[in-house]
Short mmCIF file of C-alpha atoms and ligand atoms in Angstrom, two decimals:
data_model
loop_
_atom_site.label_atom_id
_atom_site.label_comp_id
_atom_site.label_asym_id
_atom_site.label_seq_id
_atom_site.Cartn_x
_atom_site.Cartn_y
_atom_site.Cartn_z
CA UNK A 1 0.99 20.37 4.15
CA UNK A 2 3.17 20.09 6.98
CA UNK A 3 3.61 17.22 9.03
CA UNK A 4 3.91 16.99 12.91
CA UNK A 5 4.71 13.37 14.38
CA UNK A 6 5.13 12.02 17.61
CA UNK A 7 6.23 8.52 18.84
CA UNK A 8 3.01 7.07 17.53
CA UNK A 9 4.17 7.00 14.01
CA UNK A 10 7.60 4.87 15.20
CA UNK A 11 5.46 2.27 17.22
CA UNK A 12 4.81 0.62 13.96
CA UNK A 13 8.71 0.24 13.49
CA UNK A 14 8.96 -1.76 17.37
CA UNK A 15 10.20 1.67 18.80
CA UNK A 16 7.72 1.64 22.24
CA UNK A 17 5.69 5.39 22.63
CA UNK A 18 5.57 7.32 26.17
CA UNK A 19 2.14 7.44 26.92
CA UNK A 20 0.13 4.55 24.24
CA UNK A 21 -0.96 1.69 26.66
CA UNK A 22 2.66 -0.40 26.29
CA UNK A 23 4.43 3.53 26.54
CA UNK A 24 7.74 3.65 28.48
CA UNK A 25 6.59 5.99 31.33
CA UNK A 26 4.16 2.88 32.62
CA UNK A 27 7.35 1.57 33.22
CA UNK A 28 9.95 4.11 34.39
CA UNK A 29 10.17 7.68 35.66
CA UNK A 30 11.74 10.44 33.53
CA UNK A 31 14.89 11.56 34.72
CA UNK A 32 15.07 15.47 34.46
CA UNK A 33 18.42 17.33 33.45
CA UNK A 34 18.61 18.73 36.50
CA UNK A 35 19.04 15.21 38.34
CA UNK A 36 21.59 14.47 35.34
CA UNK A 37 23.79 17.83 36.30
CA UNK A 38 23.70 17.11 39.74
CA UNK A 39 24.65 13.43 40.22
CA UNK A 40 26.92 10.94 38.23
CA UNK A 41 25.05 7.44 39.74
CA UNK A 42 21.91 8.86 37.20
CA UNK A 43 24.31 9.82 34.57
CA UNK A 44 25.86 6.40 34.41
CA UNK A 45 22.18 4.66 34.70
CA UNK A 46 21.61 7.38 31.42
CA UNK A 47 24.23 6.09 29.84
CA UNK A 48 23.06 2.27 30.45
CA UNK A 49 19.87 2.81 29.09
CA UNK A 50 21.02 4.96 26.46
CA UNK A 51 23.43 1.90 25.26
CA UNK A 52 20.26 -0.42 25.17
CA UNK A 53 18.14 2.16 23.58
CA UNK A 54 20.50 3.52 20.98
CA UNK A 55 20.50 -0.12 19.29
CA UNK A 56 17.20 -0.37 19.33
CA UNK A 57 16.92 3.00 17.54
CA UNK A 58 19.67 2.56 15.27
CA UNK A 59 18.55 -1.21 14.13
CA UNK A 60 15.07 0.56 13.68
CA UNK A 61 13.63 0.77 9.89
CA UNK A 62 10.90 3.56 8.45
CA UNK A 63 8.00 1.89 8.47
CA UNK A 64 4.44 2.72 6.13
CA UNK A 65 3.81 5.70 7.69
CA UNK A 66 7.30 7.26 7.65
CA UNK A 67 7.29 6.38 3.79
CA UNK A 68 3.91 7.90 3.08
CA UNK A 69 4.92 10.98 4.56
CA UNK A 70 8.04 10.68 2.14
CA UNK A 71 6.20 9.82 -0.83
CA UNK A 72 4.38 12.95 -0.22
CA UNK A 73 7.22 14.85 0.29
CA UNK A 74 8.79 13.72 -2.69
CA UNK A 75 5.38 14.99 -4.63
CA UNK A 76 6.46 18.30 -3.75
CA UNK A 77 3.45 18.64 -1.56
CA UNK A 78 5.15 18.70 1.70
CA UNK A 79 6.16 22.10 3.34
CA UNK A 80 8.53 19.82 6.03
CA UNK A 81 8.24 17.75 9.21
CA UNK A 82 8.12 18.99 13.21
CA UNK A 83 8.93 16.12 14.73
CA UNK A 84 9.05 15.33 18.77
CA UNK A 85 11.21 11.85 17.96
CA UNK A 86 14.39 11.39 18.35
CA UNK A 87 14.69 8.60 16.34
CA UNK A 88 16.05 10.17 12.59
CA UNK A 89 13.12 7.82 11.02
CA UNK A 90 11.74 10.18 9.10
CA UNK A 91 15.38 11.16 7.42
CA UNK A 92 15.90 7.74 7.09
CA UNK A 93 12.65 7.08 5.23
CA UNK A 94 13.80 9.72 2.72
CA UNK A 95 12.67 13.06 3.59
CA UNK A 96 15.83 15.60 3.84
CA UNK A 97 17.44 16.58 6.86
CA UNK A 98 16.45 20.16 6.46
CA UNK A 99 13.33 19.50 5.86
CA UNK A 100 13.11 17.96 9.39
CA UNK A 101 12.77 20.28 12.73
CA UNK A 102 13.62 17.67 15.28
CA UNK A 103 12.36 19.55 18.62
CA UNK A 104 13.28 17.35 21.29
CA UNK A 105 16.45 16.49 19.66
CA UNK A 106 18.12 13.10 18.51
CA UNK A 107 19.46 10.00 19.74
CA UNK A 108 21.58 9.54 17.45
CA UNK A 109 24.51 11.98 18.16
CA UNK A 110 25.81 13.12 21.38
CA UNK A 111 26.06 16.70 22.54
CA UNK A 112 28.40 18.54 25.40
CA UNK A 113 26.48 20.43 28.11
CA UNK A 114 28.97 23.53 28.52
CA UNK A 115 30.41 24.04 24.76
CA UNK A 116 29.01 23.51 21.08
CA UNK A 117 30.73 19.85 20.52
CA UNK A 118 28.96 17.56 19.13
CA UNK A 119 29.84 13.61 17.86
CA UNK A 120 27.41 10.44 16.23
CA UNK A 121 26.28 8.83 19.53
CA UNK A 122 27.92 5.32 18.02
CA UNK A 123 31.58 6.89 18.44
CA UNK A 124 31.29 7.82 21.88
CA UNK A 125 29.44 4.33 22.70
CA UNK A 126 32.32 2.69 20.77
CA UNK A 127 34.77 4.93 22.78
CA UNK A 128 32.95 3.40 25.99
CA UNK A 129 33.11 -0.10 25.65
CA UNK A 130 31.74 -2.00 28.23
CA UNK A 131 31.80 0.71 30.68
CA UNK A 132 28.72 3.02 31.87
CA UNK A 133 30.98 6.16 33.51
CA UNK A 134 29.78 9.10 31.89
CA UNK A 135 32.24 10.20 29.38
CA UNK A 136 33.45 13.86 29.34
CA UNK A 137 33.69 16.16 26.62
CA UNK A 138 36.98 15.92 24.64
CA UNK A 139 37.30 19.48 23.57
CA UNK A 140 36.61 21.61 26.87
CA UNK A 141 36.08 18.52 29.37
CA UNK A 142 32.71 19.26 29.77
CA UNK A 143 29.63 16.73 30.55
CA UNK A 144 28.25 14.32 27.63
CA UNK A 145 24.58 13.80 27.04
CA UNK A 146 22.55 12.18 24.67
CA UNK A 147 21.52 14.93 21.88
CA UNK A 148 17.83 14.58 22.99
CA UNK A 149 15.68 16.95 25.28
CA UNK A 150 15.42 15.77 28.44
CA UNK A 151 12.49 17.26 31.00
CA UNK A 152 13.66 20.92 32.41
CA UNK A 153 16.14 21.36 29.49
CA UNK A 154 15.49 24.00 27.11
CA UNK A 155 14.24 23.44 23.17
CA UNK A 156 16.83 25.10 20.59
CA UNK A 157 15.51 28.19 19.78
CA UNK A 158 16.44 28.20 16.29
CA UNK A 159 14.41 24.90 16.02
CA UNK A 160 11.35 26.37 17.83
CA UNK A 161 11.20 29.47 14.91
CA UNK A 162 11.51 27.16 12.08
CA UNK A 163 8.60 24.99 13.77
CA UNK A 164 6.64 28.23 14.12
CA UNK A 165 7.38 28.94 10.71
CA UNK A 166 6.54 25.55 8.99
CA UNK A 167 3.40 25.67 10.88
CA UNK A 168 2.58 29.20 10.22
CA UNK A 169 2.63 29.08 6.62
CA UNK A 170 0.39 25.51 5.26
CA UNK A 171 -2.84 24.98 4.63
CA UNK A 172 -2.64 21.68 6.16
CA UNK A 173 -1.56 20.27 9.10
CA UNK A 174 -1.28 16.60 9.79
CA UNK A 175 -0.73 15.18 13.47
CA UNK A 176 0.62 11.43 13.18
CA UNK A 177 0.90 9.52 16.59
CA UNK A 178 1.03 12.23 19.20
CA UNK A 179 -0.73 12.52 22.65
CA UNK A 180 -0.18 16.43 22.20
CA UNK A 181 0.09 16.58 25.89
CA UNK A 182 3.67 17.54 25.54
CA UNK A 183 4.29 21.09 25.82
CA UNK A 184 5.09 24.20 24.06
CA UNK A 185 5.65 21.31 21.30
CA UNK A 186 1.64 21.10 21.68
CA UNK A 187 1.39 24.38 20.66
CA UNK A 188 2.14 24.23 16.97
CA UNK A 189 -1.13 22.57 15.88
CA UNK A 190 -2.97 25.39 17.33
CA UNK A 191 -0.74 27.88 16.01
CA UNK A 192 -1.09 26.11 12.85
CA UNK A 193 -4.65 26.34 13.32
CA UNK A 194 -5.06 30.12 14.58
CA UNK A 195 -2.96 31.05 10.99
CA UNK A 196 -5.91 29.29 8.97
CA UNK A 197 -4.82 25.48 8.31
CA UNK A 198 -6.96 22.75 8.74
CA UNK A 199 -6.22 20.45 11.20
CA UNK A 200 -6.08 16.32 11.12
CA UNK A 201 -5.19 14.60 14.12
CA UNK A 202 -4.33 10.58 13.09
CA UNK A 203 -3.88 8.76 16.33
CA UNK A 204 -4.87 5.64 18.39
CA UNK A 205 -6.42 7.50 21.17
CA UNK A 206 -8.28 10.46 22.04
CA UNK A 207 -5.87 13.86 22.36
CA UNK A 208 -6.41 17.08 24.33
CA UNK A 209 -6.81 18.90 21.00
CA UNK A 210 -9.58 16.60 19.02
CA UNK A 211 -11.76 19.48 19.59
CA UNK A 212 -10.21 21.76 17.98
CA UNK A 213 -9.36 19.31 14.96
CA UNK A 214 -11.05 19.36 11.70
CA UNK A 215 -10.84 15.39 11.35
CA UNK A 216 -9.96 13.16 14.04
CA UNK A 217 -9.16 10.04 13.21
CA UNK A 218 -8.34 7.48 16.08
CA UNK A 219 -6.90 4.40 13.87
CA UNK A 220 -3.45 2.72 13.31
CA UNK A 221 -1.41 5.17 11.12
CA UNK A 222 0.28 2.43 9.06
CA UNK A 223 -3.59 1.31 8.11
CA UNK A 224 -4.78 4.78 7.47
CA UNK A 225 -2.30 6.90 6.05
CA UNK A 226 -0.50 5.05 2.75
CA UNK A 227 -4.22 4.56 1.03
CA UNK A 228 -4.76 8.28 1.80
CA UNK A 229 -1.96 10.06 0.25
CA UNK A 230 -1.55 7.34 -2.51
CA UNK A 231 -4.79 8.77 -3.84
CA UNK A 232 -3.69 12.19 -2.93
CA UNK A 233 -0.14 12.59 -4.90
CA UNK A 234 -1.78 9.99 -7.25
P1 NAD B 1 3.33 9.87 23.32
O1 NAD B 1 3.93 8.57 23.72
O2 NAD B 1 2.95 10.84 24.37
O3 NAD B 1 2.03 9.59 22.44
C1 NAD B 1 2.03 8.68 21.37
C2 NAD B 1 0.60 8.52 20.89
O4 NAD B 1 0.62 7.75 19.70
C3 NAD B 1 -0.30 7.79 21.91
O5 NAD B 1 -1.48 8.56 22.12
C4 NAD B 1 -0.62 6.46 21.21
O6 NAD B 1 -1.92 6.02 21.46
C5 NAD B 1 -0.44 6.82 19.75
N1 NAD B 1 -0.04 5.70 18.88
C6 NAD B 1 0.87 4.72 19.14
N2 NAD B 1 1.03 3.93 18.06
C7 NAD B 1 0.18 4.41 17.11
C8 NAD B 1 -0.13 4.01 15.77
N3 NAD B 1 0.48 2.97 15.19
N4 NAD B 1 -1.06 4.71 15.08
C9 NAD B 1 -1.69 5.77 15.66
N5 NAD B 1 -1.44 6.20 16.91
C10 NAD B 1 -0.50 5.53 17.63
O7 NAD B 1 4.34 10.54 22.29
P2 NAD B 1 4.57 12.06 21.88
O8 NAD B 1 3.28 12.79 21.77
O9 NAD B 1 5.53 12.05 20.75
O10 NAD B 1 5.31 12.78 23.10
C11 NAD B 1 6.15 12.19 23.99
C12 NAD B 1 7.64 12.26 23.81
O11 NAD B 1 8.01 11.00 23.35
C13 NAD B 1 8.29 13.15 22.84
O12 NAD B 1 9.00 14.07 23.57
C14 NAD B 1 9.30 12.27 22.07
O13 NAD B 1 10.55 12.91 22.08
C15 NAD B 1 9.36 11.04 22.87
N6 NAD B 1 9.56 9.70 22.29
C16 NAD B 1 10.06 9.52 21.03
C17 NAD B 1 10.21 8.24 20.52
C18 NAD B 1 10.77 8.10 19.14
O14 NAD B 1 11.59 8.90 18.72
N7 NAD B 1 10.35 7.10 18.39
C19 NAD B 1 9.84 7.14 21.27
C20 NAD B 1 9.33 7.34 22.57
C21 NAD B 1 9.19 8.64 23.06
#
């Protein structure tokens, strides 16, 4: 089996989703890394909001779904995880780092935009203090950013093959929490799909690719997935 998650399986953990009915983007409008590039008033609001969100992330525990997933990993029946959080959750719940394709990045470190520098997000906060000026890049000067994706930034490619190959090669393939309106990381269940897995989709609401799905279940995660693979790895 391989696992692909989305913020649904964090909401459980008080970690708000994009697009559920309380998601973030009701609320405020993506900033694109363009916008960041060009203009320092949104990088210091990014580094505001990364401040508030960063301890909410890092304060954050695994919750039943995370573990599940774990428990199944440790069962040996779990190829690995694509994941579109940023979060580190589902490392933190036990499953290994490698074992983890994180496609839109993570919160938790901090990366620089022009050379291969990277440094855990709490140093550079720490470094910060109370100030929000966007901190530059102690090796080659550079511009800091938070290690996730933002919108109009590309995905590493070297994460994108491993997706491909996680999802290329089960004969399972479990969606947890995602609106799979998110693209190209929407386009591993179907490639998972086209190579001959069966597809679940666990989520509150309906998705895009329910159709294509070979069981759709639209509950909590936290309710429906611990009884499930206890009696699976059991
Ligand atoms: P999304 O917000 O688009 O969709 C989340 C889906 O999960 C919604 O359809 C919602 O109804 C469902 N959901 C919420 N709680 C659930 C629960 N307990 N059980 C079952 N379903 C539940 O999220 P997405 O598809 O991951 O894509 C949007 C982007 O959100 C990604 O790029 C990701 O990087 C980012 N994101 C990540 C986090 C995180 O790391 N925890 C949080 C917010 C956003």
């Amino acid at each position: 089996m391989v696992v692909f998650s989305g913020a649904g399986i964090s909401t459980e953990s008080g970690i708000p989703d994009f697009r559920g009915p309380d998601g973030i983007w009701k609320k405020i409008r993506p900033t694109t890394i363009q916008e960041y590039i060009a203009s320092k008033e949104v990088r210091q609001r990014q580094w505001a909001g990364k401040k508030a969100s960063y301890k909410q992330m890092h304060s954050a525990e695994p919750n039943k779904g995370h573990l599940a997933v774990a428990k199944f990993y440790r069962a040996g029946r779990l190829l690995g995880v694509v994941t579109q959080n940023i979060d580190g959750l589902h490392q933190s719940s036990g499953v290994p780092p490698e074992a983890v394709v994180e496609l839109h990045g993570s919160t938790l470190f901090v990366k620089c935009l022009s050379c291969r520098y990277r440094e855990n997000a709490s140093v550079i906060l720490d470094q910060m203090g109370e100030s929000n000026d966007p901190p530059d890049c102690p090796q080659c000067g550079g511009m800091l950013k938070s290690g996730t994706i933002s919108f109009g930034e590309n995905l590493d490619p070297l994460d994108l093959d491993r997706a491909e190959e996680l999802s290329n090669t089960c004969d399972l393939y479990l969606v947890l929490g995602s609106s799979l309106v998110v693209s190209p990381a929407n386009m591993f269940p179907v490639m998972a799909k086209k190579a001959g897995a069966k597809l679940i989709i666990i989520n509150n609401e309906p998705t895009p690719l329910d159709e294509l799905a070979d069981l759709v279940i639209h509950e909590a995660i936290g309710e429906v997935l611990p009884p499930a693979i206890h009696s699976a790895v059991s």
